[in-house]
PDB file of C-alpha atoms in Angstrom:
ATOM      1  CA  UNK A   1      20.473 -23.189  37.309  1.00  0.00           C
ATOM      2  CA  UNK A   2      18.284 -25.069  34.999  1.00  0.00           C
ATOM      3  CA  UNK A   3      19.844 -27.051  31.961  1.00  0.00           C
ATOM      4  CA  UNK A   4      17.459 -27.486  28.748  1.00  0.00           C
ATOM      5  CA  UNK A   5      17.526 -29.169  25.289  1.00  0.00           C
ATOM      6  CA  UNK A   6      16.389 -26.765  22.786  1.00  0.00           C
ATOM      7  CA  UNK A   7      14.362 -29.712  20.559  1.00  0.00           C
ATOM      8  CA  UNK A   8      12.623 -30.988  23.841  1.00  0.00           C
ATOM      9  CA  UNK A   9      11.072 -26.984  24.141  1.00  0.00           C
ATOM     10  CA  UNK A  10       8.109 -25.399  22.758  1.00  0.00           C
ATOM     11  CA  UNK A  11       9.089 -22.038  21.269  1.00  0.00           C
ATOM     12  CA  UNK A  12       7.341 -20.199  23.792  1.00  0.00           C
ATOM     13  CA  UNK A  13       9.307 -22.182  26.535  1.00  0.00           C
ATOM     14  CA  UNK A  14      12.503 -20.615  24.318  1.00  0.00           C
ATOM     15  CA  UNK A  15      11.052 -17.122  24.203  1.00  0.00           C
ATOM     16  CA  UNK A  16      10.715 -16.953  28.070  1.00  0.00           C
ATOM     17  CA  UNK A  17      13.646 -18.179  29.025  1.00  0.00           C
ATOM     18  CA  UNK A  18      16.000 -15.704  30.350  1.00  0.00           C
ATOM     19  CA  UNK A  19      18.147 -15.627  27.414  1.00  0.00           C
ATOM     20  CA  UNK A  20      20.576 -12.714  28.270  1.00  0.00           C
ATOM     21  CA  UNK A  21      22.068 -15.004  30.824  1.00  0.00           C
ATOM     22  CA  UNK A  22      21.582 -18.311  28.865  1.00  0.00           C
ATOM     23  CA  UNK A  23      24.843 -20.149  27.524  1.00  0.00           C
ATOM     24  CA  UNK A  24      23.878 -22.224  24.279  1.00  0.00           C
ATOM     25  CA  UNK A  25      26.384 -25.110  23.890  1.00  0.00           C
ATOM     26  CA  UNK A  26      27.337 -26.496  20.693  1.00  0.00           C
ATOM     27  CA  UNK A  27      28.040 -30.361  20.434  1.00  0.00           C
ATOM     28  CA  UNK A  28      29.890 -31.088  17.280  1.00  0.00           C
ATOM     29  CA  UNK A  29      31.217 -34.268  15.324  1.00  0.00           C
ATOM     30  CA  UNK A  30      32.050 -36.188  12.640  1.00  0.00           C
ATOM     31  CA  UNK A  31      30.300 -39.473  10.549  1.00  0.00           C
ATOM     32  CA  UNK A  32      34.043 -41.297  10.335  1.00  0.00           C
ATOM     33  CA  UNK A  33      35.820 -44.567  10.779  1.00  0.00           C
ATOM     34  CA  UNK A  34      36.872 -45.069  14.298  1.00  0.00           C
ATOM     35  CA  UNK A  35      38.406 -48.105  13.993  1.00  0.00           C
ATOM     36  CA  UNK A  36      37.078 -51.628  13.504  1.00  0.00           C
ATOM     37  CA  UNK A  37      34.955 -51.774  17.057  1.00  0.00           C
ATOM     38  CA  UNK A  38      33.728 -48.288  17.462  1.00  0.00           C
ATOM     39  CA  UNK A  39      30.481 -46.975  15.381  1.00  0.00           C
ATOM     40  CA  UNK A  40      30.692 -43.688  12.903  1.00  0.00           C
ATOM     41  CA  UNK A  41      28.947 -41.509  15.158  1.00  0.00           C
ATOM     42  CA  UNK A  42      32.029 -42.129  17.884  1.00  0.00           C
ATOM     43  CA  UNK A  43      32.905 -38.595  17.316  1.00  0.00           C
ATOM     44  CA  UNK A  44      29.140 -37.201  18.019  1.00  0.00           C
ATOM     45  CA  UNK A  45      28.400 -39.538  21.092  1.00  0.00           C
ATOM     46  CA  UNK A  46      31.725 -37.722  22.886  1.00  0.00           C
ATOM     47  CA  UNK A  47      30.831 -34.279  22.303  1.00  0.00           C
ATOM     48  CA  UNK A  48      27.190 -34.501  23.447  1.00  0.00           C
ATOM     49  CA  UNK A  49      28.870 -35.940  26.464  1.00  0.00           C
ATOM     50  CA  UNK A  50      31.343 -33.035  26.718  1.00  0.00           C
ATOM     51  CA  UNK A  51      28.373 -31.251  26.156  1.00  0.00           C
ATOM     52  CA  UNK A  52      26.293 -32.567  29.610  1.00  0.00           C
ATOM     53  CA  UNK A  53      29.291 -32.498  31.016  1.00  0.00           C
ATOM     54  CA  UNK A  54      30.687 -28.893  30.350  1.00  0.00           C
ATOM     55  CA  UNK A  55      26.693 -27.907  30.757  1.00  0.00           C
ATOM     56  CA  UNK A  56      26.274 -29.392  34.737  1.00  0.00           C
ATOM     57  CA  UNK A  57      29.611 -27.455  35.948  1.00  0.00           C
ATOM     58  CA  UNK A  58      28.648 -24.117  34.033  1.00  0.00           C
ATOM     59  CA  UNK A  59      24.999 -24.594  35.194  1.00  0.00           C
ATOM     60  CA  UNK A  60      26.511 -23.231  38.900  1.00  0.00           C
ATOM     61  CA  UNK A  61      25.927 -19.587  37.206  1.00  0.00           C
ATOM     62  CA  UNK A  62      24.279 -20.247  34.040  1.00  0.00           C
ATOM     63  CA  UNK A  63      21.213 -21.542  32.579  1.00  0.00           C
ATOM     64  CA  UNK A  64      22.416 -23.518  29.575  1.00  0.00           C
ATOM     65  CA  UNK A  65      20.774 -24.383  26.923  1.00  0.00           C
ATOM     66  CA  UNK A  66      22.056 -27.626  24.507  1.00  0.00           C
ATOM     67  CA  UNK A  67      21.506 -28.106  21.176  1.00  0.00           C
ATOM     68  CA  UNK A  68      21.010 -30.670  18.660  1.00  0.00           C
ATOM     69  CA  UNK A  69      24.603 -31.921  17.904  1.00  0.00           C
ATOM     70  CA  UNK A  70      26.130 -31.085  14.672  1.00  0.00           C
ATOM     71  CA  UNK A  71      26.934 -34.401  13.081  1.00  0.00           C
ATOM     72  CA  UNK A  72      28.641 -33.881   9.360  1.00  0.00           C
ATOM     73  CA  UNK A  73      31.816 -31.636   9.133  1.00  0.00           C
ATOM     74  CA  UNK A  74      34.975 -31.875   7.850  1.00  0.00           C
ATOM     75  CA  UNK A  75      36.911 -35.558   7.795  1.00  0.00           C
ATOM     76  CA  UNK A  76      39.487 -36.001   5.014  1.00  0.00           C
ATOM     77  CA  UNK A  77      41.392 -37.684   7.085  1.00  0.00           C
ATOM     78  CA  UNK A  78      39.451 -40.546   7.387  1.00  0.00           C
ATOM     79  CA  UNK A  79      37.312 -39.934   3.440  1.00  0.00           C
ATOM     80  CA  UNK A  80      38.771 -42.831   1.998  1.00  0.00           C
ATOM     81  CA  UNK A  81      37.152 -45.295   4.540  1.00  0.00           C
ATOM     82  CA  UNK A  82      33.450 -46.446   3.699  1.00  0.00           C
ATOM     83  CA  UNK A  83      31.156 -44.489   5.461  1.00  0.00           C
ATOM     84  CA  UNK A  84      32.711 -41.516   6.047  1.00  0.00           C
ATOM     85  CA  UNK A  85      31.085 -38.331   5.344  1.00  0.00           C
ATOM     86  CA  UNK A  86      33.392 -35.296   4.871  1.00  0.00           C
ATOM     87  CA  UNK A  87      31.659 -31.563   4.193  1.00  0.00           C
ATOM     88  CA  UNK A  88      34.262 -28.867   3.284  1.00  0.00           C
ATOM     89  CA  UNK A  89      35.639 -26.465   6.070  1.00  0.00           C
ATOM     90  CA  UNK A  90      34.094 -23.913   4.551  1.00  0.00           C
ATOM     91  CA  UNK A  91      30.480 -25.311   4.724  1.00  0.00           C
ATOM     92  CA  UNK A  92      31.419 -25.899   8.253  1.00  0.00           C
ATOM     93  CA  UNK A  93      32.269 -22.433   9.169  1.00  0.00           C
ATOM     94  CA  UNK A  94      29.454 -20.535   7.286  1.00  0.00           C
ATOM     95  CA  UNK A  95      26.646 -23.114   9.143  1.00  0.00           C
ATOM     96  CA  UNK A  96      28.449 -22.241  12.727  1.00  0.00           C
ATOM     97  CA  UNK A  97      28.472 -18.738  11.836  1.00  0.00           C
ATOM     98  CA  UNK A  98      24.806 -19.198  10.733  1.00  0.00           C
ATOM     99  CA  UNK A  99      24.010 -20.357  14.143  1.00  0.00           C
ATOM    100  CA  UNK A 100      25.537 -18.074  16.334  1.00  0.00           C
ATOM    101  CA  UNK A 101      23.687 -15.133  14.015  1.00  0.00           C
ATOM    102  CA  UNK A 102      20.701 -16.604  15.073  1.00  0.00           C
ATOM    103  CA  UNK A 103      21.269 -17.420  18.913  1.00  0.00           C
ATOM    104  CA  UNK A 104      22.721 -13.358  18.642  1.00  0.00           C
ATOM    105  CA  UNK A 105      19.003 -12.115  17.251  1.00  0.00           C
ATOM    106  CA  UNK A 106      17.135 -14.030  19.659  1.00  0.00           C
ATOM    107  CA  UNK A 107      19.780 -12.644  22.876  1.00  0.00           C
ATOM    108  CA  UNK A 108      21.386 -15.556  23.961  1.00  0.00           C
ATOM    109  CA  UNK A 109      24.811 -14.928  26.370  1.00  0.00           C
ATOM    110  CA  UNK A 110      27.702 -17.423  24.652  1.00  0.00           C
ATOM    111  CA  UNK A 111      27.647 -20.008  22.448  1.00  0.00           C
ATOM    112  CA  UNK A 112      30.124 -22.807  23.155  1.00  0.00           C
ATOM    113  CA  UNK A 113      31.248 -25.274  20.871  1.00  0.00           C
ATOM    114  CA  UNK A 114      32.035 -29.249  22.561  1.00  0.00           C
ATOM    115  CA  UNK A 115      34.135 -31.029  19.694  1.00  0.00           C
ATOM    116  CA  UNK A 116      36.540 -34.145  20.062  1.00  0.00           C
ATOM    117  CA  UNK A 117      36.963 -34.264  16.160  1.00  0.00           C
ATOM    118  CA  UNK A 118      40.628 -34.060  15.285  1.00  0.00           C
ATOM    119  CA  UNK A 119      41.006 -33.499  11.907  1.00  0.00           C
ATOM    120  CA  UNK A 120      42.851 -30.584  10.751  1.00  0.00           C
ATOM    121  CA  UNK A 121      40.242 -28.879   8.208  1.00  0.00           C
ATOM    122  CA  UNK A 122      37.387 -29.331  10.684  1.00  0.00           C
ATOM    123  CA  UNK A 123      40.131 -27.448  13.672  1.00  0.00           C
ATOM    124  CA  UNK A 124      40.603 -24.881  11.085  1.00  0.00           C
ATOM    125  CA  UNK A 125      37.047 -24.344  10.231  1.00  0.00           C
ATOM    126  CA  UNK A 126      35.504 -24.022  13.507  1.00  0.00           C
ATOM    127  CA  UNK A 127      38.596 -21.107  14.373  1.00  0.00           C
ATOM    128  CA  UNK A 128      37.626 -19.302  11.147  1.00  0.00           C
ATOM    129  CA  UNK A 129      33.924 -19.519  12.552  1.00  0.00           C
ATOM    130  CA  UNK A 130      35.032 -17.832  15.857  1.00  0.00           C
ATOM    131  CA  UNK A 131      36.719 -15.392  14.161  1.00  0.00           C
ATOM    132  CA  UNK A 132      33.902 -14.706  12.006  1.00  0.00           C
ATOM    133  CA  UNK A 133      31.729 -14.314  14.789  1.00  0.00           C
ATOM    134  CA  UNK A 134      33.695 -11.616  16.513  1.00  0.00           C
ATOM    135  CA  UNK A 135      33.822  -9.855  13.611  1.00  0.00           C
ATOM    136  CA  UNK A 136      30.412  -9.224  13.076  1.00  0.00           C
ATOM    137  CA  UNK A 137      30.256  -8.730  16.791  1.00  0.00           C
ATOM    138  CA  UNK A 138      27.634 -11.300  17.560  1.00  0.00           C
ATOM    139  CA  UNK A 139      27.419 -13.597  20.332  1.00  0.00           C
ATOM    140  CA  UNK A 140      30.969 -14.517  21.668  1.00  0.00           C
ATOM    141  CA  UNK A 141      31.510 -18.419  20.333  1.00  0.00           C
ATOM    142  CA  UNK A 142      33.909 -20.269  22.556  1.00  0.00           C
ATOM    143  CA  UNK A 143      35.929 -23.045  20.831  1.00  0.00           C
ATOM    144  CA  UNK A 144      38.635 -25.080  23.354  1.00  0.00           C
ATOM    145  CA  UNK A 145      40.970 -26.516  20.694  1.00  0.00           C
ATOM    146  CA  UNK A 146      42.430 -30.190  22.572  1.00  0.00           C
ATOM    147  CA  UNK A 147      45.223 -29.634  20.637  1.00  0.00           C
ATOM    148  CA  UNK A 148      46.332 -26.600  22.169  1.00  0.00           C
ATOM    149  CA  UNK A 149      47.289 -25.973  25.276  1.00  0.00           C
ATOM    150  CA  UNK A 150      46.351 -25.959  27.988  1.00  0.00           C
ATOM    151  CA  UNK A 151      43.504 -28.573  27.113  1.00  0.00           C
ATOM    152  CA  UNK A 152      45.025 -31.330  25.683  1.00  0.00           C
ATOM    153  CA  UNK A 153      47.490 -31.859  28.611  1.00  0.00           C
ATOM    154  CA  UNK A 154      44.357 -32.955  31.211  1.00  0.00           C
ATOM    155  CA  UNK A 155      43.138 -35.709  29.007  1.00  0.00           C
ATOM    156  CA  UNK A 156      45.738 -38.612  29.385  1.00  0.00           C
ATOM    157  CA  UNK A 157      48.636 -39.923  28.409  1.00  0.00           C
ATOM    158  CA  UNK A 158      47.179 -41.253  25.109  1.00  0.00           C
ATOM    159  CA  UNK A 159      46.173 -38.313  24.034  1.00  0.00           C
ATOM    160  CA  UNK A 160      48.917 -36.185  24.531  1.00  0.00           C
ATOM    161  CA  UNK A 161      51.118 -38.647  22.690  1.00  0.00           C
ATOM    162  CA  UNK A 162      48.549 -37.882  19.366  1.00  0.00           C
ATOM    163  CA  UNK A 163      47.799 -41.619  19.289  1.00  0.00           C
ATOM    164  CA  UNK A 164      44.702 -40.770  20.598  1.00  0.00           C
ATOM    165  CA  UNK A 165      41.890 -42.117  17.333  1.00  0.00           C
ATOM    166  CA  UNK A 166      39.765 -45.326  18.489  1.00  0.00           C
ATOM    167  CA  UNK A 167      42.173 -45.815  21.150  1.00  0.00           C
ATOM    168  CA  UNK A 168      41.810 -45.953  25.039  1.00  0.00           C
ATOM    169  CA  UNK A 169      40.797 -42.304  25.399  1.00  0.00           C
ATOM    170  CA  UNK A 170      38.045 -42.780  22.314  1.00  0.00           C
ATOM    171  CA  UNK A 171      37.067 -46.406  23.355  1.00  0.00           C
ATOM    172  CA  UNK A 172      37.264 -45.548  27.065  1.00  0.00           C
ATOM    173  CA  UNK A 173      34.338 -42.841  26.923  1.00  0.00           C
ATOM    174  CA  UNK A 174      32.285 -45.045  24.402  1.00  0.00           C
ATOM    175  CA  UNK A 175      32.329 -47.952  26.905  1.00  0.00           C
ATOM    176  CA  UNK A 176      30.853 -45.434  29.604  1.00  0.00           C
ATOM    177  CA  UNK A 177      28.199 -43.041  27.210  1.00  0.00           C
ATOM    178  CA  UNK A 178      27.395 -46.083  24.994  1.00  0.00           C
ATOM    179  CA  UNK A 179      28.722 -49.770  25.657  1.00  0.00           C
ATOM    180  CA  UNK A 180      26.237 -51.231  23.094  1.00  0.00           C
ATOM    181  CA  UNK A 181      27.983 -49.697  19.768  1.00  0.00           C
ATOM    182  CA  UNK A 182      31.599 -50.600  20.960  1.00  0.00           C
ATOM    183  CA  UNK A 183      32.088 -54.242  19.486  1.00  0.00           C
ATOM    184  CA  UNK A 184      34.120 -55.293  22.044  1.00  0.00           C
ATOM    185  CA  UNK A 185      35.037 -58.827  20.936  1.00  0.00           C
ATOM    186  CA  UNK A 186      37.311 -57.129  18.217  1.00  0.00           C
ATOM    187  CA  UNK A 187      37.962 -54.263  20.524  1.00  0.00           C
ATOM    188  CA  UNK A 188      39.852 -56.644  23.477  1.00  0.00           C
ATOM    189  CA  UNK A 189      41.799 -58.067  20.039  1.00  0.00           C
ATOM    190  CA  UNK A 190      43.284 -55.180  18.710  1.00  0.00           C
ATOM    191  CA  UNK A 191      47.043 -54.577  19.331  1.00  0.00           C
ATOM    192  CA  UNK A 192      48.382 -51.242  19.935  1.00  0.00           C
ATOM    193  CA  UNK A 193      49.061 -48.476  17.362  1.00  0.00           C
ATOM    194  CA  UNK A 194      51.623 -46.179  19.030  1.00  0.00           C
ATOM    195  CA  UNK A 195      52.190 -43.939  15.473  1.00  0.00           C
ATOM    196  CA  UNK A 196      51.066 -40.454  16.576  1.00  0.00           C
ATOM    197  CA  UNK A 197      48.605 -38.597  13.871  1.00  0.00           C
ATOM    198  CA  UNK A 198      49.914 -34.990  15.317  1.00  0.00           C
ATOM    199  CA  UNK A 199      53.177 -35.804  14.342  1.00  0.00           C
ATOM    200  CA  UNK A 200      52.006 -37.104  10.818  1.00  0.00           C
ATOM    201  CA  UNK A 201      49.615 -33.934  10.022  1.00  0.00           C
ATOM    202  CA  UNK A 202      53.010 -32.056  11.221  1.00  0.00           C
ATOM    203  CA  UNK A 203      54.604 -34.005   8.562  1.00  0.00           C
ATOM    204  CA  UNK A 204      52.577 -33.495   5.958  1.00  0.00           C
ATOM    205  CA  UNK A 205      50.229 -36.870   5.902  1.00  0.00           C
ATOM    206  CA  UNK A 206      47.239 -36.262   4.486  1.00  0.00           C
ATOM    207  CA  UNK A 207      44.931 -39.468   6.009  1.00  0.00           C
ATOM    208  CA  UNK A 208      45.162 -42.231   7.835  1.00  0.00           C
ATOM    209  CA  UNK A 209      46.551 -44.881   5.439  1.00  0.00           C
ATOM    210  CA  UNK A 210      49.561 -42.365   5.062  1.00  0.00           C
ATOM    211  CA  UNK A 211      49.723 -41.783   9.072  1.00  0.00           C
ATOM    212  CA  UNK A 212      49.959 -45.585   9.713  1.00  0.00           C
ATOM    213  CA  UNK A 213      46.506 -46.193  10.766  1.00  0.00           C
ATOM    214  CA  UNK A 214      45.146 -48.812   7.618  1.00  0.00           C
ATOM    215  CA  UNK A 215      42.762 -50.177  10.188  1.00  0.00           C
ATOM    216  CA  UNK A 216      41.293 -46.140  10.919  1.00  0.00           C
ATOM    217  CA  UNK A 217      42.671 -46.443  14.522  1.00  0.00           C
ATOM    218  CA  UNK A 218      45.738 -44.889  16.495  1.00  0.00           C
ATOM    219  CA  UNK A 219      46.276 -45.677  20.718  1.00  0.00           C
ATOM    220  CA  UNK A 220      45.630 -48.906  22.371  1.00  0.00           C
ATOM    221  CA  UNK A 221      41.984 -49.724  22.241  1.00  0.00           C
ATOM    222  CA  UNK A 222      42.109 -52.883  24.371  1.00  0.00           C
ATOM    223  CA  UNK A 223      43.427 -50.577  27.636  1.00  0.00           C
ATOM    224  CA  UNK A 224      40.066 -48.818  27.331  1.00  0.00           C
ATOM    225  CA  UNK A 225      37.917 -49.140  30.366  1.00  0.00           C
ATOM    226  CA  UNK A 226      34.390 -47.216  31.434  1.00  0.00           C
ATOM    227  CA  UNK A 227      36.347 -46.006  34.508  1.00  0.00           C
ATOM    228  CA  UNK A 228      38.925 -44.049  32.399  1.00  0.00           C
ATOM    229  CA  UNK A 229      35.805 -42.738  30.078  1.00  0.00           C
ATOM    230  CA  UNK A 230      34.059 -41.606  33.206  1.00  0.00           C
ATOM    231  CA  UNK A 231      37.401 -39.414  34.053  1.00  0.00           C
ATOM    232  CA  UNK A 232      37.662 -37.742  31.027  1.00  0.00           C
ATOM    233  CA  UNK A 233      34.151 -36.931  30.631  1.00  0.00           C
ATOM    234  CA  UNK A 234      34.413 -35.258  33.547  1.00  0.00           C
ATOM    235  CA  UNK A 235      37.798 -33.391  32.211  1.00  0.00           C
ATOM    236  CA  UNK A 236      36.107 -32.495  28.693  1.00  0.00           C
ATOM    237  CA  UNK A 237      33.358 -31.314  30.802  1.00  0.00           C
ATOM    238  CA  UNK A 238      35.606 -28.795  33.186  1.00  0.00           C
ATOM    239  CA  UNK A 239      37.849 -27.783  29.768  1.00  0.00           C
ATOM    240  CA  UNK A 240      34.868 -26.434  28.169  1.00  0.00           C
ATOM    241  CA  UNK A 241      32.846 -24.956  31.070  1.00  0.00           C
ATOM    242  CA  UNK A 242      36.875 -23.321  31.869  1.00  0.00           C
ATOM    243  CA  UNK A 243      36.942 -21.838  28.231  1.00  0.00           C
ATOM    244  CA  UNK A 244      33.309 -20.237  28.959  1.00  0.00           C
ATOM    245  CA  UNK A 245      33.787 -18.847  32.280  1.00  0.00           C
ATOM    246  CA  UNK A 246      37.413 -17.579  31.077  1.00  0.00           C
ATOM    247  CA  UNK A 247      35.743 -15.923  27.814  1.00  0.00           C
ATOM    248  CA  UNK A 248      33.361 -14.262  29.823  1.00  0.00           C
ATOM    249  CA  UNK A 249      34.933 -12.941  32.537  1.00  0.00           C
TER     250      UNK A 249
END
């Protein structure tokens, strides 16, 4: 089945596709600090990735249909470092909602949501979203949280340890979907951080100063390597076409 970007189509090319069949996927991330060697947009590059990815496996049934990724949401974690831009989870929720009104009038199957943002308010906000969704009975929105299970257990070591921010897993898929904004003279520099950020939100930290991460980054960044990003592409891909085809069967 075909797979199309919605801002490379004409709106007649939209009107005639056949919608009723059509899963819409979602990517969505965050403008934060990823460390000293990874860019802001870390966060957007891996879920439009997810997003391809997720989109080739479920394209064995589907047409899918991606579109433009969602780049501002919900970051306090990482607010007090420059350049990050953190929306409140309730902005987030009513603009997902918003969207999946829309995709509903115009007849579209699902609407599936790639995300590899972390943070707690933006996790919360995108669940209230799905939950909003369903109860104004409009499109079913499919959300695989990584930090539940079973997703989070197919995506490494690193990340199952919550140690997982500008890391290897992070760095890993940023050398494969976009070498050129990894600066990977610091990267190869940069000594481990083993101080897991699920066991600080559990504890009550509220950003990453307070988690143990003063340079914005948690994991071991100089393990990274394309190969490993290449893997786990491919495993965001399979989690999120799994949470489609399990939602809609």
């Amino acid at each position: 089945m075909p797979i199309y970007e919605l801002a490379q189509l004409t709106w007649e090319e939209v009107r005639d596709l056949d919608r009723a069949r059509t899963i819409v996927v979602l990517p969505v991330g965050a403008m934060e600090a990823h460390g000293p060697h990874l860019p802001l947009a870390t966060d957007v590059v891996i879920a439009a990735a997810m997003a391809r990815a997720g989109a080739r496996q479920l394209a064995a049934r589907h047409p899918v249909l991606i579109l433009p990724g969602l780049s501002y949401t919900a970051a306090g974690f990482a607010a007090k470092f420059h350049g990050t831009l953190s929306v409140s989870g309730i902005t987030v929720t009513a603009l997902i909602v918003d969207i999946a009104r829309s995709l509903s009038d115009q007849g579209f199957r699902a609407l599936a949501i790639a995300n590899a943002h972390l943070d707690p308010d933006h996790l919360t906000a995108l669940h209230e979203a799905v939950k909003l969704a369903q109860a104004d009975r409009l499109l079913p929105v499919v959300f695989p949280d990584l930090t539940r299970r079973p997703w989070g257990s197919r995506l490494g070591d690193e990340f199952k340890s919550g140690a997982c921010h500008a890391g290897e897993f992070e760095s890993s898929i940023m050398l494969r979907e976009h070498p050129g904004g990894v600066r990977d003279k610091i990267r190869r520099t940069l000594s481990p951080n083993p101080r897991s950020l699920s066991e600080a939100i559990k504890s009550g930290k509220r950003n990453f100063d307070e988690a143990g991460g003063p340079r914005a980054y948690f994991g071991d960044p100089a393990a990274a390597t394309p190969e490993i990003g290449a893997t786990l592409v491919d495993a965001l891909g399979g989690i999120l076409a799994e949470a489609v085809r399990e939602a809609l069967e």
